[in-house]
Coordinates of C-alpha atoms in Angstrom, one line a residue:
M1 CA 16.5 10.1 -1.6
I2 CA 15.5 8.5 -5.0
F3 CA 14.0 5.5 -3.2
G4 CA 12.6 7.6 -0.4
C5 CA 10.7 9.9 -2.7
Y6 CA 8.5 7.0 -3.8
A7 CA 6.9 6.7 -0.3
V8 CA 6.5 10.5 0.0
F9 CA 4.6 10.8 -3.3
N10 CA 2.6 7.6 -2.6
L11 CA 1.5 9.2 0.7
L12 CA 0.4 12.5 -0.8
S13 CA -1.2 10.8 -3.8
S14 CA -3.2 8.3 -1.7
L15 CA -4.8 11.2 0.2
L16 CA -5.5 13.1 -3.0
F17 CA -7.0 10.1 -4.9
G18 CA -9.0 9.0 -1.9
K19 CA -10.6 12.5 -1.6
Y20 CA -11.5 12.7 -5.3
L21 CA -12.3 9.0 -6.0
V22 CA -16.0 9.9 -6.6
Y23 CA -15.2 12.4 -9.2
I24 CA -12.6 10.3 -11.1
G25 CA -14.4 7.0 -10.8
T26 CA -13.0 3.7 -9.3
K27 CA -12.6 1.8 -12.6
F28 CA -10.9 4.6 -14.5
M29 CA -8.6 5.3 -11.5
F30 CA -7.6 1.7 -11.2
V31 CA -7.1 1.0 -14.9
G32 CA -5.4 4.4 -15.5
G33 CA -3.0 3.7 -12.6
M34 CA -2.1 0.3 -14.0
F35 CA -1.5 1.8 -17.5
V36 CA 0.8 4.5 -16.2
S37 CA 2.6 2.1 -13.8
G38 CA 3.3 -0.3 -16.7
G39 CA 4.6 2.5 -18.8
T40 CA 6.9 3.9 -16.1
T41 CA 8.2 0.3 -15.3
I42 CA 9.3 -0.1 -19.0
L43 CA 10.9 3.4 -18.9
F44 CA 12.9 2.3 -15.8
G45 CA 14.6 -0.3 -18.0
M46 CA 15.7 2.5 -20.3
L47 CA 17.4 4.5 -17.6
D48 CA 20.9 3.1 -18.3
R49 CA 20.7 4.9 -21.7
A50 CA 20.2 8.3 -20.1
P51 CA 23.2 10.7 -19.9
D52 CA 25.2 10.6 -16.7
G53 CA 24.8 13.3 -14.1
P54 CA 21.9 15.7 -13.6
V55 CA 19.8 14.2 -16.4
F56 CA 20.0 10.7 -15.1
I57 CA 19.2 11.8 -11.5
T58 CA 16.3 13.9 -12.6
M59 CA 14.8 11.0 -14.7
C60 CA 15.2 8.7 -11.6
F61 CA 13.3 11.1 -9.4
L62 CA 10.6 11.8 -12.1
L63 CA 9.9 8.1 -12.8
R64 CA 9.9 7.1 -9.2
A65 CA 7.4 9.9 -8.4
V66 CA 5.1 9.1 -11.4
D67 CA 5.2 5.4 -10.5
A68 CA 4.3 6.1 -6.9
M69 CA 1.3 8.2 -8.0
S70 CA 0.1 5.5 -10.4
F71 CA 0.5 2.8 -7.7
A72 CA -1.5 5.0 -5.2
A73 CA -4.3 5.4 -7.7
S74 CA -4.5 1.6 -8.4
I75 CA -4.4 0.6 -4.7
T76 CA -6.8 3.2 -3.5
A77 CA -9.3 2.3 -6.3
S78 CA -8.9 -1.5 -5.8
S79 CA -9.5 -1.3 -2.0
S80 CA -12.7 0.7 -2.7
I81 CA -13.8 -1.7 -5.4
V82 CA -13.4 -4.7 -3.1
A83 CA -15.3 -3.0 -0.2
K84 CA -18.1 -2.0 -2.6
A85 CA -18.4 -5.3 -4.4
F86 CA -18.1 -7.5 -1.3
P87 CA -19.5 -5.4 1.6
N88 CA -20.1 -8.4 3.9
N89 CA -16.8 -10.1 3.1
V90 CA -14.2 -7.3 2.9
A91 CA -11.6 -9.0 5.1
T92 CA -12.0 -12.4 3.4
V93 CA -11.5 -10.9 -0.1
M94 CA -8.6 -8.7 1.0
G95 CA -7.0 -11.7 2.8
S96 CA -7.2 -13.6 -0.5
L97 CA -5.7 -10.8 -2.4
E98 CA -2.8 -10.6 0.0
T99 CA -2.0 -14.1 -0.9
F100 CA -1.1 -12.8 -4.4
S101 CA 0.9 -10.0 -2.8
G102 CA 2.9 -12.6 -0.9
L103 CA 3.4 -14.6 -4.1
G104 CA 4.6 -11.4 -5.8
L105 CA 7.2 -11.0 -3.0
V106 CA 8.2 -14.7 -3.4
L107 CA 8.5 -14.8 -7.2
G108 CA 9.7 -11.2 -7.8
P109 CA 13.4 -11.5 -6.6
P110 CA 14.2 -14.9 -8.2
L111 CA 12.5 -14.1 -11.5
G112 CA 14.0 -10.7 -11.7
G113 CA 17.4 -12.0 -10.8
F114 CA 17.1 -14.7 -13.5
L115 CA 16.1 -12.3 -16.2
Y116 CA 18.8 -9.8 -15.1
Q117 CA 21.6 -12.4 -15.2
T118 CA 20.4 -13.9 -18.4
F119 CA 19.4 -10.9 -20.5
G120 CA 20.8 -7.9 -18.7
Y121 CA 19.3 -4.8 -17.0
E122 CA 16.5 -3.8 -19.4
V123 CA 14.6 -7.1 -19.8
P124 CA 13.2 -7.5 -16.2
F125 CA 11.6 -4.0 -16.4
I126 CA 10.3 -4.5 -19.9
F127 CA 8.9 -7.9 -19.1
L128 CA 7.1 -6.7 -15.9
G129 CA 5.9 -3.5 -17.5
C130 CA 4.4 -5.4 -20.5
L131 CA 2.8 -7.9 -18.1
V132 CA 1.1 -5.0 -16.2
L133 CA -0.1 -3.4 -19.5
L134 CA -1.6 -6.7 -20.6
M135 CA -3.8 -6.6 -17.5
V136 CA -5.3 -3.2 -18.5
P137 CA -7.7 -4.4 -21.2
L138 CA -8.6 -7.5 -19.1
N139 CA -9.6 -5.3 -16.1
M140 CA -11.4 -2.9 -18.4
Y141 CA -13.6 -5.8 -19.5
I142 CA -14.1 -7.6 -16.1
L143 CA -14.4 -4.8 -13.6
P144 CA -17.9 -3.3 -12.9
T145 CA -18.5 0.4 -13.1
Y146 CA -19.7 2.0 -9.8
V147 CA -21.4 5.4 -10.1
D148 CA -21.7 7.5 -7.0
S149 CA -22.0 11.2 -7.7
T150 CA -22.5 12.2 -4.0
P151 CA -19.3 13.8 -2.7
S152 CA -18.3 13.2 0.9
Q153 CA -19.4 15.8 3.5
H154 CA -16.4 14.7 5.6
S155 CA -12.6 15.1 5.3
F156 CA -9.5 13.1 6.0
W157 CA -8.9 15.3 9.0
K158 CA -12.2 14.4 10.6
L159 CA -11.5 10.7 9.9
V160 CA -8.0 10.6 11.3
T161 CA -8.9 12.7 14.4
L162 CA -11.3 10.0 15.6
P163 CA -9.5 8.4 18.5
K164 CA -9.9 4.8 17.3
I165 CA -8.9 5.6 13.7
G166 CA -5.9 7.6 15.0
L167 CA -4.7 4.6 16.9
L168 CA -5.4 2.3 14.0
S169 CA -3.3 4.7 11.8
F170 CA -0.5 4.3 14.2
V171 CA -0.8 0.5 14.0
I172 CA -0.7 0.7 10.1
I173 CA 2.4 2.9 10.3
S174 CA 4.2 0.5 12.7
L175 CA 3.3 -2.6 10.6
S176 CA 4.5 -1.0 7.4
G177 CA 7.6 0.3 9.1
S178 CA 8.4 -3.2 10.4
F179 CA 8.1 -4.8 7.0
D180 CA 10.3 -2.1 5.3
F181 CA 12.8 -2.0 8.1
L182 CA 13.9 -5.5 7.1
D183 CA 14.7 -4.5 3.5
P184 CA 17.9 -2.6 4.0
T185 CA 19.0 -4.3 7.3
L186 CA 18.3 -8.0 7.4
S187 CA 20.3 -9.0 4.3
L188 CA 23.4 -7.1 5.6
F189 CA 23.0 -8.7 9.1
V190 CA 22.6 -12.3 7.6
L191 CA 25.6 -11.8 5.3
N192 CA 27.9 -10.6 8.1
K193 CA 26.6 -12.9 10.8
F194 CA 26.3 -16.2 9.0
N195 CA 28.5 -15.7 5.9
L196 CA 25.8 -16.8 3.5
S197 CA 25.7 -16.1 -0.2
A198 CA 23.3 -13.6 -1.6
G199 CA 21.1 -16.4 -3.0
Y200 CA 20.6 -18.0 0.4
V201 CA 19.7 -14.6 1.8
G202 CA 16.9 -14.4 -0.7
L203 CA 15.6 -17.8 0.5
I204 CA 15.5 -16.6 4.1
F205 CA 13.0 -13.9 3.1
L206 CA 10.8 -16.6 1.6
G207 CA 9.8 -17.7 5.1
L208 CA 8.2 -14.3 5.8
A209 CA 6.5 -13.9 2.5
L210 CA 5.1 -17.5 2.2
S211 CA 3.7 -17.6 5.8
Y212 CA 2.0 -14.2 5.2
A213 CA 0.6 -15.3 1.9
I214 CA -0.8 -18.6 3.3
S215 CA -2.2 -17.2 6.6
S216 CA -3.9 -14.0 5.2
P217 CA -7.0 -15.7 3.8
L218 CA -7.6 -17.6 7.0
F219 CA -7.5 -14.4 9.1
G220 CA -9.7 -12.6 6.6
L221 CA -12.3 -15.4 6.9
L222 CA -12.1 -15.2 10.7
S223 CA -12.5 -11.4 10.6
D224 CA -15.7 -11.6 8.6
K225 CA -17.3 -14.7 10.3
I226 CA -16.5 -13.5 13.8
P227 CA -16.3 -9.6 13.7
Y228 CA -15.7 -9.4 17.4
L229 CA -12.5 -11.4 17.0
R230 CA -11.0 -8.7 14.7
K231 CA -9.8 -6.4 17.4
W232 CA -8.1 -9.2 19.4
L233 CA -6.4 -10.6 16.2
L234 CA -5.1 -7.1 15.6
V235 CA -3.8 -6.6 19.2
S236 CA -2.2 -10.1 19.5
G237 CA -0.7 -9.8 16.0
N238 CA 1.1 -6.6 17.0
I239 CA 2.4 -8.0 20.2
I240 CA 3.7 -11.2 18.6
T241 CA 5.3 -9.1 15.9
A242 CA 7.0 -7.0 18.5
V243 CA 8.4 -10.1 20.3
C244 CA 9.6 -11.5 17.0
F245 CA 11.6 -8.4 16.3
M246 CA 13.2 -8.3 19.7
L247 CA 14.3 -11.9 19.1
L248 CA 15.6 -11.5 15.6
G249 CA 18.9 -10.2 16.8
P250 CA 18.3 -11.2 19.5
V251 CA 18.4 -8.2 21.8
P252 CA 21.7 -8.4 23.7
I253 CA 20.2 -8.1 27.2
L254 CA 18.6 -11.6 26.7
H255 CA 22.1 -13.2 26.2
I256 CA 20.7 -15.6 23.5
E257 CA 23.1 -16.7 20.8
S258 CA 22.0 -15.7 17.3
Q259 CA 21.2 -18.9 15.2
L260 CA 20.1 -19.2 11.7
W261 CA 17.2 -21.7 12.4
L262 CA 15.9 -19.3 15.1
L263 CA 16.0 -16.4 12.6
V264 CA 14.1 -18.3 10.0
L265 CA 11.5 -19.5 12.5
L266 CA 10.9 -16.0 13.8
L267 CA 10.4 -14.7 10.2
V268 CA 7.8 -17.4 9.6
V269 CA 6.0 -16.5 12.8
N270 CA 6.3 -12.8 11.9
G271 CA 4.6 -13.4 8.6
I272 CA 1.7 -15.1 10.3
S273 CA 1.4 -12.3 13.0
A274 CA 1.6 -9.7 10.2
G275 CA -1.5 -11.3 8.6
M276 CA -3.2 -11.2 12.0
S277 CA -2.6 -7.5 12.3
I278 CA -2.9 -6.2 8.7
I279 CA -6.1 -8.0 7.4
P280 CA -8.5 -6.8 10.2
T281 CA -7.3 -3.2 10.1
F282 CA -9.2 -2.0 6.9
P283 CA -12.6 -3.3 8.0
E284 CA -12.0 -1.9 11.5
V285 CA -11.3 1.6 10.1
L286 CA -14.3 1.3 7.8
S287 CA -16.8 0.2 10.5
C288 CA -15.5 3.0 12.8
A289 CA -16.1 5.5 10.1
Y290 CA -19.7 4.3 9.6
E291 CA -20.3 4.3 13.3
N292 CA -19.3 8.0 13.5
G293 CA -21.7 9.3 10.9
F294 CA -19.7 8.8 7.6
E295 CA -22.2 8.0 4.8
E296 CA -22.1 4.5 3.2
G297 CA -20.8 4.8 -0.3
L298 CA -17.8 5.4 -2.6
S299 CA -16.9 8.7 -1.0
T300 CA -16.2 7.1 2.4
L301 CA -14.6 4.1 0.8
G302 CA -12.3 6.5 -1.0
L303 CA -11.4 8.3 2.2
V304 CA -10.7 5.1 4.1
S305 CA -8.7 3.5 1.2
G306 CA -6.7 6.7 0.8
L307 CA -6.0 7.0 4.5
F308 CA -4.8 3.3 4.6
G309 CA -2.5 3.8 1.7
A310 CA -1.1 7.1 3.0
M311 CA -0.4 5.6 6.5
W312 CA 1.2 2.5 4.9
S313 CA 3.4 4.8 2.8
L314 CA 4.4 6.8 5.8
G315 CA 5.6 3.7 7.5
A316 CA 7.4 2.6 4.4
F317 CA 9.3 5.8 4.5
I318 CA 10.1 5.9 8.3
G319 CA 10.9 2.1 8.6
P320 CA 13.9 1.9 6.2
T321 CA 15.1 5.5 6.9
L322 CA 15.1 5.1 10.7
G323 CA 16.2 1.4 10.5
G324 CA 19.2 2.2 8.3
F325 CA 20.3 5.0 10.7
L326 CA 19.9 2.8 13.8
Y327 CA 21.6 -0.1 12.1
E328 CA 24.7 2.0 11.5
K329 CA 24.7 3.5 15.0
I330 CA 23.7 0.6 17.3
G331 CA 23.7 -2.5 15.1
F332 CA 20.9 -4.8 13.9
E333 CA 20.2 -6.4 17.3
W334 CA 19.3 -3.1 19.0
A335 CA 17.7 -1.6 15.9
A336 CA 15.3 -4.5 15.5
S337 CA 14.4 -4.3 19.2
V338 CA 13.6 -0.6 18.8
Q339 CA 11.4 -1.5 15.8
G340 CA 9.7 -4.2 18.0
L341 CA 9.1 -1.7 20.7
W342 CA 7.2 0.5 18.2
G343 CA 4.9 -2.4 17.4
L344 CA 4.5 -3.3 21.1
I345 CA 3.4 0.2 22.0
S346 CA 0.9 0.3 19.1
G347 CA -0.5 -3.2 20.1
L348 CA -0.9 -2.4 23.8
S349 CA -2.4 1.0 23.0
M350 CA -5.1 -0.6 20.8
G351 CA -5.7 -3.3 23.5
L352 CA -6.2 -0.6 26.1
Y353 CA -8.5 1.3 23.9
Y354 CA -10.7 -1.8 23.2
I355 CA -10.9 -2.6 26.9
V356 CA -12.0 1.0 27.8
E357 CA -14.5 0.9 24.9
H358 CA -15.9 -2.4 26.1
W359 CA -16.2 -1.0 29.7
R360 CA -18.0 2.1 28.5
R361 CA -20.5 0.1 26.5
K362 CA -21.2 -2.2 29.5
R363 CA -21.9 1.0 31.6
C364 CA -24.3 2.3 29.0
E365 CA -26.3 -0.9 28.6
P366 CA -28.2 -0.6 31.9
Q367 CA -29.1 3.0 31.2
N368 CA -30.3 2.2 27.7
T369 CA -32.4 -0.7 29.1
L370 CA -33.9 1.7 31.7
H371 CA -34.8 4.3 29.1
T372 CA -36.4 1.6 27.0
E373 CA -38.6 0.4 29.9
E374 CA -39.7 4.0 30.7
E375 CA -40.7 4.5 27.0
R376 CA -42.7 1.3 27.0
T377 CA -44.5 2.2 30.2
S378 CA -45.3 5.7 28.9
L379 CA -47.0 4.1 25.9
L380 CA -49.2 1.8 27.9
P381 CA -52.9 3.0 28.2
H382 CA -53.6 4.6 31.6
R383 CA -56.3 2.8 33.6
I384 CA -58.7 4.7 35.8

């Protein structure tokens, strides 16, 4: 419950901050979120000094909730800043930023483990919290200030009830759930199946993080240079992710023996397919919002950023919760396959939607051409 409350508060805060981004301001929200996050991270390192029992439990919940809200503020604001500063290269810039997310996933565990083993429980949290706090004045100096006093005339409900964005939200939830499903389950499976030490288990996760970090900028560049390709990157990425999860175990009905090299290879492919799916999603949601009458500006960017963060948090809550339950009941092989089925359904649903959308546009083109010709004819001077 302590770990799960983070995703719940992140979800609610993302929606709230996305709605009121215009009133708070992007720069203040981003810098303020970083400041609070750095402070709560340092306080995490002090939790071992809290009295045992209800006080300790209460402080755990409180710090996790505050950290989740500050993280939601920073992520919502940063996505809006990126889209506002680079309107024609949103996917490229986000793909580049995801490289650093991947590096954080790569460096975090070994660095944290080293600091913990060398200096004890408090130092990793104090070090990371101070590092975040040092970024606050730097970002205050570097980031531009965007002013948009026009509040949105639309709501999250109108945004998410658009069929395309509803399906894209399902894709985001399934992708987030897939990532977070692996946290509580894969390490246990590897330890039990291959009898590896904890250090080697950490190295296995590097395959996923590194491939995602390296491939994300490429898919971002492709999404911006060839916008039509975004939809098919998204669909194919989901399907490849689904196949990878079904082979992680592998699923028993395939009668394939589980081998370490195959597991590592699948994690590498999974990292690449995750980049294919995740990077095009934000620009797809944004372009769909604009096509359906949402005004161009910070208000819409806030709604889209908040929705993206909220759906990602929902997946982060469902993935490990459902995954942990299924792991205990039916084992990792079947649990991973169920997770893969989730991704397969979302990918095929999006593919079907894009095909129907393409078919409808093709049908409308002759009618639009006919109307245009009639209008031109009516404007010609009538000869006697």
